[in-house]
mmCIF file of C-alpha atoms in Angstrom:
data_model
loop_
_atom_site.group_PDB
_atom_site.id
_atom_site.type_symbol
_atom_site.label_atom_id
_atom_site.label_comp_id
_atom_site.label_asym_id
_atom_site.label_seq_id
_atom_site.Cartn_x
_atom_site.Cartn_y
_atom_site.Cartn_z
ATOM 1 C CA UNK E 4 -59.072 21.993 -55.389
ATOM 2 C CA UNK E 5 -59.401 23.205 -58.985
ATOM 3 C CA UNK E 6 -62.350 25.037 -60.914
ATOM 4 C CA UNK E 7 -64.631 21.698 -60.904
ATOM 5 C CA UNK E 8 -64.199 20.809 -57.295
ATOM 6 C CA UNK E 9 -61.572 17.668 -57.655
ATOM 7 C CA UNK E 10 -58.842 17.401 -55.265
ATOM 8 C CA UNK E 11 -55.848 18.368 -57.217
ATOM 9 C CA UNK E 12 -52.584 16.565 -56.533
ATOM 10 C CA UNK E 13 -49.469 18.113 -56.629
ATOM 11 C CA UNK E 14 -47.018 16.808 -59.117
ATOM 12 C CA UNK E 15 -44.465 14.807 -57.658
ATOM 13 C CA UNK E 16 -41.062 16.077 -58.073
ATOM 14 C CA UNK E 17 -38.215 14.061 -59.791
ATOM 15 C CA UNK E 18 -35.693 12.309 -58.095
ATOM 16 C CA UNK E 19 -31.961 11.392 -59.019
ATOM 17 C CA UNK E 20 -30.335 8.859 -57.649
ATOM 18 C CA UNK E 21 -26.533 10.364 -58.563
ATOM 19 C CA UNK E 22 -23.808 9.132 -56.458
ATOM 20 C CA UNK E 23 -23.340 11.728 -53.830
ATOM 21 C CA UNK E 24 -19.623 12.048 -51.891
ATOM 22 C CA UNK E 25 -19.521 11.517 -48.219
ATOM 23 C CA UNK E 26 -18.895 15.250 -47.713
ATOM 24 C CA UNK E 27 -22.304 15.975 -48.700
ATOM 25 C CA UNK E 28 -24.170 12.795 -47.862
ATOM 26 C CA UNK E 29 -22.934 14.190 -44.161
ATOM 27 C CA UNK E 30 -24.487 17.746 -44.576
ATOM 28 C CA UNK E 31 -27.345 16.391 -45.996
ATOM 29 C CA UNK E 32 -28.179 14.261 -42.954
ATOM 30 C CA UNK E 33 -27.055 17.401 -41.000
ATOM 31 C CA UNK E 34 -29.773 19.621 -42.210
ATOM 32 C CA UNK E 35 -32.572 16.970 -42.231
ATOM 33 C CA UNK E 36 -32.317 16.378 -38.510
ATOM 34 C CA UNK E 37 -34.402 18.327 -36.679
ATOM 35 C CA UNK E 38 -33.350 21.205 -33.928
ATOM 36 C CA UNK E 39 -35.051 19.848 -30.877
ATOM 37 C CA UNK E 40 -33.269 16.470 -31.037
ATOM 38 C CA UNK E 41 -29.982 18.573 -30.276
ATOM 39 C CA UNK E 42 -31.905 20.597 -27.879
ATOM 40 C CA UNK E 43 -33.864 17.386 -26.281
ATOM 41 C CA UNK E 44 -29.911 16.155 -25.914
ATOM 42 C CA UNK E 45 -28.371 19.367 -24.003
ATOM 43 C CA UNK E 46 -31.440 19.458 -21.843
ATOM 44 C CA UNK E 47 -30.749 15.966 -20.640
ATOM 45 C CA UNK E 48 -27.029 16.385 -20.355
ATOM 46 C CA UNK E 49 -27.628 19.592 -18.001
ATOM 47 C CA UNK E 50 -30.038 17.225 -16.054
ATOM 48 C CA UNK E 51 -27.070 14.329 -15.913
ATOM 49 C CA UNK E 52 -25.298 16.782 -14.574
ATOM 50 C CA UNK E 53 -27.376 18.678 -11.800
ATOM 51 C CA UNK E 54 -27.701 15.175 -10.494
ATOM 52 C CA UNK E 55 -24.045 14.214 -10.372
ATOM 53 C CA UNK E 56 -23.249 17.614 -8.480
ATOM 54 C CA UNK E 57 -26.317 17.101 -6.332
ATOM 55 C CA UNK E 58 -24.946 13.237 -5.850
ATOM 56 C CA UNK E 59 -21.571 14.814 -4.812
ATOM 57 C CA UNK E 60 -22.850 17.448 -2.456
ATOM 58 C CA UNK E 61 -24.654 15.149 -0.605
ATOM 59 C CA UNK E 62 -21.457 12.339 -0.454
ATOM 60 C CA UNK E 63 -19.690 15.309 1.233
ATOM 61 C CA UNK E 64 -22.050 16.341 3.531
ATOM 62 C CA UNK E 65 -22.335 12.261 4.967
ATOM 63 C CA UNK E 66 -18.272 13.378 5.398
ATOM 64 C CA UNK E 67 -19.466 15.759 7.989
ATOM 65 C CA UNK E 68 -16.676 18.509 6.472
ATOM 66 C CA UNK E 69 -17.197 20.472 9.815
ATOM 67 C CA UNK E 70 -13.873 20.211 11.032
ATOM 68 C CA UNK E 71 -11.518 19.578 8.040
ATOM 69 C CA UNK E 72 -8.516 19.700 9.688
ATOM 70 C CA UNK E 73 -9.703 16.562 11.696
ATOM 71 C CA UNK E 74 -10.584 14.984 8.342
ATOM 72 C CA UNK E 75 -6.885 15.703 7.077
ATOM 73 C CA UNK E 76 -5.296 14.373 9.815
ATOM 74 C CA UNK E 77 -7.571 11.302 9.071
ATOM 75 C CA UNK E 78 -6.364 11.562 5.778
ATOM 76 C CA UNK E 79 -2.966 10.775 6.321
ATOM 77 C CA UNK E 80 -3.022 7.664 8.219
ATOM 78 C CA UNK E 81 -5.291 6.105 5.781
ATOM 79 C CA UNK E 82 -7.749 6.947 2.792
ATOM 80 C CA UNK E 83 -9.751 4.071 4.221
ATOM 81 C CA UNK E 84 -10.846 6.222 7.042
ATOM 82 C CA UNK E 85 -13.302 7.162 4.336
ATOM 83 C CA UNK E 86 -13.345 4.379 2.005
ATOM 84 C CA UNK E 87 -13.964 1.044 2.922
ATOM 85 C CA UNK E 88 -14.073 -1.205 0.594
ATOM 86 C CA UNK E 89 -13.687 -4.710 2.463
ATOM 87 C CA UNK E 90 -17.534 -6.255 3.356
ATOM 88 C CA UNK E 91 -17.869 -9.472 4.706
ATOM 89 C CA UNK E 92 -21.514 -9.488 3.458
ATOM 90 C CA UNK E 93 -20.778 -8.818 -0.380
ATOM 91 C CA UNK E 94 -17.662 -11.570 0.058
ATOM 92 C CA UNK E 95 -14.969 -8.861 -0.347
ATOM 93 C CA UNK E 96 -12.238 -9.891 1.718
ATOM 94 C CA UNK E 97 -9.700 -7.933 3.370
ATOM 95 C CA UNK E 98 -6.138 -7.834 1.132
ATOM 96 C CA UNK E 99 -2.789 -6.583 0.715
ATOM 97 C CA UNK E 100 -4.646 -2.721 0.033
ATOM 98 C CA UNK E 101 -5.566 -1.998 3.664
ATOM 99 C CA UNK E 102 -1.413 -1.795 3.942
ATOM 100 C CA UNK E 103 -0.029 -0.308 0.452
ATOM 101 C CA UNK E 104 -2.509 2.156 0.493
ATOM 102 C CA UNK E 105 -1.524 4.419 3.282
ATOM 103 C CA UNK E 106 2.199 5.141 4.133
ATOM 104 C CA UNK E 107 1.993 4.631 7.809
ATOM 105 C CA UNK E 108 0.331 1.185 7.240
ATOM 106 C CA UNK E 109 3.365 0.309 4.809
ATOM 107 C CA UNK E 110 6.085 1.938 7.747
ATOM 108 C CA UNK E 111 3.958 -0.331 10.490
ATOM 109 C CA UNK E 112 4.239 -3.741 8.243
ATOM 110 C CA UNK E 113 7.751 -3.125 7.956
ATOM 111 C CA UNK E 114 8.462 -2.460 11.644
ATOM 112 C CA UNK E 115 5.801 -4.339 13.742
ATOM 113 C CA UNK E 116 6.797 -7.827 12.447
ATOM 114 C CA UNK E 117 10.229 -7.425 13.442
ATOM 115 C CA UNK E 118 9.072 -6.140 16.917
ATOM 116 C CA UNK E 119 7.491 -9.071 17.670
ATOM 117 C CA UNK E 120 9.418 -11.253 16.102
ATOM 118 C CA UNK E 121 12.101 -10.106 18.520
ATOM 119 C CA UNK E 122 9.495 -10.893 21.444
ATOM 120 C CA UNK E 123 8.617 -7.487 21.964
ATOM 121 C CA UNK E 124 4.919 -6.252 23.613
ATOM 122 C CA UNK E 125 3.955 -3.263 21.517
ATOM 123 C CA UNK E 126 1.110 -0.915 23.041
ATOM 124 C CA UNK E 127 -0.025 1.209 19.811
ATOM 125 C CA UNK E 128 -1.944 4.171 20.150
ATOM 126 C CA UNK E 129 -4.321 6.358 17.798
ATOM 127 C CA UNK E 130 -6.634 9.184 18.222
ATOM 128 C CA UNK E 131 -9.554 8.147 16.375
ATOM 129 C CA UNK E 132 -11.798 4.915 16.498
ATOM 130 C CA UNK E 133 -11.652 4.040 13.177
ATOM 131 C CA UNK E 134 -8.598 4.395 12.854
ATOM 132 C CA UNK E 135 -8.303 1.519 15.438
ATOM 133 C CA UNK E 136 -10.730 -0.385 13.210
ATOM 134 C CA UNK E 137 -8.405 -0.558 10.376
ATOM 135 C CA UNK E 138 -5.149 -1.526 13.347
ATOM 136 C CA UNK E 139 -7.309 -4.319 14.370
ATOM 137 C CA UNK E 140 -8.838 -5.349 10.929
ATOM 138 C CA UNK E 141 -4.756 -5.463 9.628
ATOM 139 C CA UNK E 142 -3.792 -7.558 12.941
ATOM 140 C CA UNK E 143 -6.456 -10.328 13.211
ATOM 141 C CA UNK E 144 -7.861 -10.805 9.586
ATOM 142 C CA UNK E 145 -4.720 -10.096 7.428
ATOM 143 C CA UNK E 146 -1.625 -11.058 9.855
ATOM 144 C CA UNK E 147 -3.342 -13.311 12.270
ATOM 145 C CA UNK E 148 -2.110 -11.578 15.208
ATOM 146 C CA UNK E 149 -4.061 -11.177 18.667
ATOM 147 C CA UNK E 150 -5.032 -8.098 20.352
ATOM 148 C CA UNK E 151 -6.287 -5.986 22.848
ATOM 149 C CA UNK E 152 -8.193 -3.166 22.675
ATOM 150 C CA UNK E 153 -9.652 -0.155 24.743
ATOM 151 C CA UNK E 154 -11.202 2.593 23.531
ATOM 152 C CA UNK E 155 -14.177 5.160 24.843
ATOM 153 C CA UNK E 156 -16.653 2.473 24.146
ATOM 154 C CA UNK E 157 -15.124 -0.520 26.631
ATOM 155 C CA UNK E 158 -16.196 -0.816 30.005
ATOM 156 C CA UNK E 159 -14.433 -0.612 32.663
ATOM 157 C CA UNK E 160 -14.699 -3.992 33.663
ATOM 158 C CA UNK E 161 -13.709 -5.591 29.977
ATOM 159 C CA UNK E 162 -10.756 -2.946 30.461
ATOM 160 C CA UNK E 163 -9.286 -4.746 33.456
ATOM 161 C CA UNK E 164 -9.307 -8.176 32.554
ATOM 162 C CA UNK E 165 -7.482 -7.262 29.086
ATOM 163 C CA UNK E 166 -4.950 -5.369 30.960
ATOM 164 C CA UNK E 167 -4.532 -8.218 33.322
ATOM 165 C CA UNK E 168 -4.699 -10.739 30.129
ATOM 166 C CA UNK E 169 -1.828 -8.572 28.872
ATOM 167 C CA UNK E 170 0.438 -8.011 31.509
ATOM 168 C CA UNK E 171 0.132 -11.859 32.354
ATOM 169 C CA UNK E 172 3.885 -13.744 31.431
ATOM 170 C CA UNK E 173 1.534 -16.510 29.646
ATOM 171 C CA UNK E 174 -0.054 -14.397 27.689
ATOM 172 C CA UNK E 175 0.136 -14.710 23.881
ATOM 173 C CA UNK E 176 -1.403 -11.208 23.092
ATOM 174 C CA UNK E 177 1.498 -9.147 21.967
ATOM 175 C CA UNK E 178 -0.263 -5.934 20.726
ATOM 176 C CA UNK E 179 -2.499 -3.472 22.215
ATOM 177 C CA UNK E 180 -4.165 -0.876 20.700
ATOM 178 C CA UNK E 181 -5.660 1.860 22.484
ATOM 179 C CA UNK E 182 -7.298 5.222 21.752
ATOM 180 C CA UNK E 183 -4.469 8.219 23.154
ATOM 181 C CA UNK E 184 -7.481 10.013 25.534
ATOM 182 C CA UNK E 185 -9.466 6.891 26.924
ATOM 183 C CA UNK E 186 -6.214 4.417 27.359
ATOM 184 C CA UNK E 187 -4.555 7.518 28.308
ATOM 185 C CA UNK E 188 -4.606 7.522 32.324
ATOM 186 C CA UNK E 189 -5.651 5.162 35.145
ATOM 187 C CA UNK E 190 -3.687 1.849 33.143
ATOM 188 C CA UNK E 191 -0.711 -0.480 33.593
ATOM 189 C CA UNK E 192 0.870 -2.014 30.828
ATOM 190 C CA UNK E 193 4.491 -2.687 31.996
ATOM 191 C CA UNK E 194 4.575 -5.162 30.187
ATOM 192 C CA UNK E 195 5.012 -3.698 27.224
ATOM 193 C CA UNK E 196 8.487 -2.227 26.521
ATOM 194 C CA UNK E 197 7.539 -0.456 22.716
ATOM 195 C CA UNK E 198 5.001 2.610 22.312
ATOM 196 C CA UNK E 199 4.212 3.524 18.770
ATOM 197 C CA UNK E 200 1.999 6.584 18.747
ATOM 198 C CA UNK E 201 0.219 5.998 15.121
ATOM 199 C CA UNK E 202 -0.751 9.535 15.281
ATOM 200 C CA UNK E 203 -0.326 13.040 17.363
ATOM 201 C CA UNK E 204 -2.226 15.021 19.742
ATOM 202 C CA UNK E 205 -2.388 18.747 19.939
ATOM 203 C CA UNK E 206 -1.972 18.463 23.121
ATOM 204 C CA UNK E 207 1.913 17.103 23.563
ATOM 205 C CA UNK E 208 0.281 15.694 27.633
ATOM 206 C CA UNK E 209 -2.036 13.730 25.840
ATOM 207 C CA UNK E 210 0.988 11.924 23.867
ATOM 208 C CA UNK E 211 3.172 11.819 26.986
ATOM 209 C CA UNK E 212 0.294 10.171 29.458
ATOM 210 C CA UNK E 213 0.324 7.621 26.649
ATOM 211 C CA UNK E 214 4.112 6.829 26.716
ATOM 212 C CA UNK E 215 3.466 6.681 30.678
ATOM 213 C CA UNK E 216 1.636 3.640 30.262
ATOM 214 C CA UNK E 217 4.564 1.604 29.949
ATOM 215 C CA UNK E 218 6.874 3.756 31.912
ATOM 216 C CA UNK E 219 4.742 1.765 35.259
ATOM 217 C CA UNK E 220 5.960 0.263 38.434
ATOM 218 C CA UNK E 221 7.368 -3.069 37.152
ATOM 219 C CA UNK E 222 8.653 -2.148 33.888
ATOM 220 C CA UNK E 223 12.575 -3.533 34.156
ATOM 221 C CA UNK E 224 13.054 -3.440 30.101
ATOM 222 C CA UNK E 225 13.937 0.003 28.414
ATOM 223 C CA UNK E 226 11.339 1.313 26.576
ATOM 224 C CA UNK E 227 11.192 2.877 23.287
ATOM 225 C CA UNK E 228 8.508 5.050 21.725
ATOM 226 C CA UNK E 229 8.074 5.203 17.794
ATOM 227 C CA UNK E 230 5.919 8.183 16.621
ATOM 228 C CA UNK E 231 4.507 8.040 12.960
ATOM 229 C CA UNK E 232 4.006 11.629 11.096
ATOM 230 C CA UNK E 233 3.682 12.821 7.504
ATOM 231 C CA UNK E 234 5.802 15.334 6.355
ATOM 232 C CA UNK E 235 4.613 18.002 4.465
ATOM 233 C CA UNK E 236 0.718 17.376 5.646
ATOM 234 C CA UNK E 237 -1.292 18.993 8.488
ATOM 235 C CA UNK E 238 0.711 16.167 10.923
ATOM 236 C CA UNK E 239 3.654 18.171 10.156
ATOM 237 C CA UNK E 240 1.805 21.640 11.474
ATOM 238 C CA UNK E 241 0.363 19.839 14.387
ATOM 239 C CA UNK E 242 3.920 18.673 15.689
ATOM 240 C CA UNK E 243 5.224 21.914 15.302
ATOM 241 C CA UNK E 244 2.560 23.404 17.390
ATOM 242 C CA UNK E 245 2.992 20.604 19.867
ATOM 243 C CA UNK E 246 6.424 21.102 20.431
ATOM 244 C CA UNK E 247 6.513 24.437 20.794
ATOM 245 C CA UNK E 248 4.114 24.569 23.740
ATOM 246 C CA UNK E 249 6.793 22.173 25.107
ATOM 247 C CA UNK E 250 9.331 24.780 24.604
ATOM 248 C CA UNK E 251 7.357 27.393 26.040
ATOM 249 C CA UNK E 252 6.342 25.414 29.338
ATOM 250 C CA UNK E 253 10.008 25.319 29.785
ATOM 251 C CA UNK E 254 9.802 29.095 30.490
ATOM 252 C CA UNK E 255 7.248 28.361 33.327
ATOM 253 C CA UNK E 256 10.235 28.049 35.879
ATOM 254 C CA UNK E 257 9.390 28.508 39.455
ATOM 255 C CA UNK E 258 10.499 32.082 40.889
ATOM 256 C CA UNK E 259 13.960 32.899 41.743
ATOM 257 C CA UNK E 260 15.731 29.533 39.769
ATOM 258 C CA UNK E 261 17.522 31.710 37.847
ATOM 259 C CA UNK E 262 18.082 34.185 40.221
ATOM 260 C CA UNK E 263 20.582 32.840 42.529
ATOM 261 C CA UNK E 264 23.420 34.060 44.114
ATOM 262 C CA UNK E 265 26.446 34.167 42.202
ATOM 263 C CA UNK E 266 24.583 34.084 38.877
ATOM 264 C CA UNK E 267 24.400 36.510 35.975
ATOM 265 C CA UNK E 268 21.965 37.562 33.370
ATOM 266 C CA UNK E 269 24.420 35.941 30.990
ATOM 267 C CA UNK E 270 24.545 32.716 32.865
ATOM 268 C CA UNK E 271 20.565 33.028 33.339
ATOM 269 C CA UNK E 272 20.235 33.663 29.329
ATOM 270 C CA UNK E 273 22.671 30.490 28.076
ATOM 271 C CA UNK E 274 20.603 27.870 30.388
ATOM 272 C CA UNK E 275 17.351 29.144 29.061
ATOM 273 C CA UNK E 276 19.224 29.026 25.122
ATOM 274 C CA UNK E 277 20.026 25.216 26.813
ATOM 275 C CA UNK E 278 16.367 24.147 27.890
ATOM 276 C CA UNK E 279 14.777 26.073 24.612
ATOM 277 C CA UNK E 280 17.048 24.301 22.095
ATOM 278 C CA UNK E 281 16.823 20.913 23.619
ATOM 279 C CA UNK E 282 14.573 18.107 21.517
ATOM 280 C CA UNK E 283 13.466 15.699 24.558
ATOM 281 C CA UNK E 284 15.200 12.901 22.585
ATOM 282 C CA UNK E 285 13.158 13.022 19.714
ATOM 283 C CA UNK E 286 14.364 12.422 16.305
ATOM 284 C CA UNK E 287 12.085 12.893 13.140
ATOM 285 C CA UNK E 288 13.312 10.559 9.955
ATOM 286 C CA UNK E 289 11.726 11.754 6.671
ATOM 287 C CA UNK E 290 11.653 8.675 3.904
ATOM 288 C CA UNK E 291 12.178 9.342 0.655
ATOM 289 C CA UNK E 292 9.392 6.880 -0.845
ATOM 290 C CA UNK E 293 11.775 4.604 -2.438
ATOM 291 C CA UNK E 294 12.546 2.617 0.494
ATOM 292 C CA UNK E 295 10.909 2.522 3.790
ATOM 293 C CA UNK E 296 13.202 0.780 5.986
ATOM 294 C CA UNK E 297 16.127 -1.382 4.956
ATOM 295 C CA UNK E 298 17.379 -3.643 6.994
ATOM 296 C CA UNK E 299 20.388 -1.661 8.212
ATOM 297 C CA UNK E 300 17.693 0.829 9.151
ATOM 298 C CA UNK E 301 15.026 -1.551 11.035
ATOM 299 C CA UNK E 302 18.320 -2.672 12.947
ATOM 300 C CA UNK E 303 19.117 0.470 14.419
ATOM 301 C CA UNK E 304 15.587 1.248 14.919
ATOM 302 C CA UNK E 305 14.796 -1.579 17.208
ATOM 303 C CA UNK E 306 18.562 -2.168 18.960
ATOM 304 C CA UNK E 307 17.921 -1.770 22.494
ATOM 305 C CA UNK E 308 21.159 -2.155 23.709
ATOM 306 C CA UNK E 309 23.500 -0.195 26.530
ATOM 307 C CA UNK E 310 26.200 0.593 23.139
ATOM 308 C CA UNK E 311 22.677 1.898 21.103
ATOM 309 C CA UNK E 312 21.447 4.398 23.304
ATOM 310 C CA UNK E 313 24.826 5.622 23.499
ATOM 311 C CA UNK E 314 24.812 5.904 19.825
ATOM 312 C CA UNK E 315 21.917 7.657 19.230
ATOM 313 C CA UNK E 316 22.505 10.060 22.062
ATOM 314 C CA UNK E 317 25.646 11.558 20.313
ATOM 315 C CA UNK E 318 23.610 10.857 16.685
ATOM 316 C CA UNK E 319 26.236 8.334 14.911
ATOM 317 C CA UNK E 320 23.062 6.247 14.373
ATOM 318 C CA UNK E 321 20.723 9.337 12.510
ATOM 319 C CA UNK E 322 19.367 7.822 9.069
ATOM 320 C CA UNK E 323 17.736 9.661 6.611
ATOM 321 C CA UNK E 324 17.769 13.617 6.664
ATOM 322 C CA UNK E 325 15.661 15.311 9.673
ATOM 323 C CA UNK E 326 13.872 18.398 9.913
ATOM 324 C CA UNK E 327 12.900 20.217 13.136
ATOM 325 C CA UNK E 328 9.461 20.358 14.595
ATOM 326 C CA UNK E 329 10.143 24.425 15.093
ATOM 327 C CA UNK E 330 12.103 26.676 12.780
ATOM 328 C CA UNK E 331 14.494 28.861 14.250
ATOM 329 C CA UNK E 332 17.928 29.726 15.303
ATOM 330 C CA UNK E 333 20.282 27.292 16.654
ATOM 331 C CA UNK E 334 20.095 27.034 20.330
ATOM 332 C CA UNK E 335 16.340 28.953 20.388
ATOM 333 C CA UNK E 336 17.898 32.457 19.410
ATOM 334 C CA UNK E 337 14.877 33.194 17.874
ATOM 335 C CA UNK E 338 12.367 33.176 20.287
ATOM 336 C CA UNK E 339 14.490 34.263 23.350
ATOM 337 C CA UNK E 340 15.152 37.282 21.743
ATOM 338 C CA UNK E 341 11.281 38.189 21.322
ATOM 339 C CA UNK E 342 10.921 37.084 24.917
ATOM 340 C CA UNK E 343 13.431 39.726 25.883
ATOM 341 C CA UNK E 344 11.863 42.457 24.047
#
């Protein structure tokens, strides 16, 4: 207010309307807007983000991480052992993913076809349930291919009549899929004549109980076993382990075998070199991820014949490079001569 009491108005200052450049239209509008919008704006990106990692934290936990090395064997036989995306509710039906997605999926589309084209019976064996899932969603929805199934949740009366269902000559179920502990004991499948062990127990029993169930009174067909591993993974570890508790049960030999008359410690050290360095007929092929199986390849694979086992028992049929399950000297040097320390 001035002297006589009047509101006094403040002059009002000139304005130019110059051109201004874009350089300083820009710093202009930079020091006109106010602090707390750019404070407002990290505040709600730090909020964004609490809530993604609190988002993630809880995704893992529904995971159930307690036993990783479960969840990485899970891992590689299929990502969809976590992820799956096909619903039958939301219309999403099941495609050509479920196989090109995991390895051992792609390896099983290439081989199982040409089984049963050939008129084998294939029993195919996994450790975990969903894993089984995925084996049955890929054989009835995608292929169109009966099966059988047993697993920790059949009962025992659903289990006979699909083993009798099975083993009957006019049956048109080809595939069976069972779960390595529960279809592991008690069960006759003769007439199968191919095992494929999708994935490996620690326990190298478990694996061989499964093989038994086609190795059966009856069977008159020779019988081959396909096991699936990925090299370079925890699989890789877990075979290793496996096969060298075979090697060591070897060493449980009853009293006195290699103590006979007429027998040396040298004689008694090159049989156990012998039983240590022996593979039990296994062979490991390692793919190189440009091509799976050729057909050269699926043909030696799945030859059954007197002149093939022949082959493969003096390796002339080996494809692909191999790598041992256990690392160490030709002939088991390496761990008889801690044993005789």
């Amino acid at each position: 207010m001035n002297g006589t009491g009047a509101r006094s108005r403040k002059a009002k200052k000139s304005q130019t309307y110059e051109e201004v450049s874009d350089a300083q239209y820009f710093q202009q509008l930079e020091e006109r807007s106010p602090k707390g919008e750019e404070k407002d704006g990290e505040e709600e990106e730090e909020t964004e983000r609490s809530r993604t990692l609190a988002l993630a934290k809880r995704e893992v936990s529904q995971k159930k991480l307690q036993n990783p090395i479960m969840q990485l064997r899970q891992c590689c036989n299929s990502p969809h052992n976590f992820y799956y995306p096909f619903d039958l509710d939301d219309h999403t039906p099941v495609d050509e993913t479920l196989v090109t997605e995991s390895g051992k999926m792609l390896l099983l589309d290439r081989l199982l076809p040409d089984l049963l084209r050939k008129g084998h019976k294939i029993l195919i064996f996994s450790q975990f349930k969903t894993q089984l899932d995925l084996l049955e969603t890929y054989c009835t929805d995608l292929r169109g291919w009966p099966v059988c199934r047993i697993d920790g949740s059949v009962a025992q009366s659903e289990r006979q009549e699909q083993i009798l269902a099975f083993n009957s000559t006019e049956s048109e179920v080809d595939v069976f899929l069972l779960s390595t502990r529960a279809g592991g004991q008690g069960i006759n499948l003769a007439a199968a004549d191919t095992v494929l062990l999708f994935d490996s127990d620690w326990n190298p029993q478990q694996d061989l109980q499964a093989q038994d169930r086609a190795h059966r009174i009856g069977q008159t067909r020779p019988v081959i076993v396909y096991r699936f591993a990925t090299k370079g993974t925890v699989e890789q570890m877990l075979l290793e382990k496996a096969d060298s508790k075979r090697r060591l049960e070897k060493l449980v030999i009853q009293k006195g075998r290699f103590r006979q008359e007429g027998g040396g410690e040298g004689e008694d050290f090159s049989e156990l070199q012998r039983l240590l360095g022996r593979d039990d007929g296994e062979r490991i092929e390692v793919a190189d991820g440009k091509g799976l199986l050729n057909d050269r390849d699926l043909e030696i694979l799945t030859d059954r014949s007197p002149e093939a086992f022949v082959r493969a028992e003096k390796g002339e049929d080996a494809v692909g490079r191999v790598f041992k399950a256990v690392e160490m000297k030709a002939g088991g040097d390496g761990l008889l001569e801690s044993l005789q320390k």
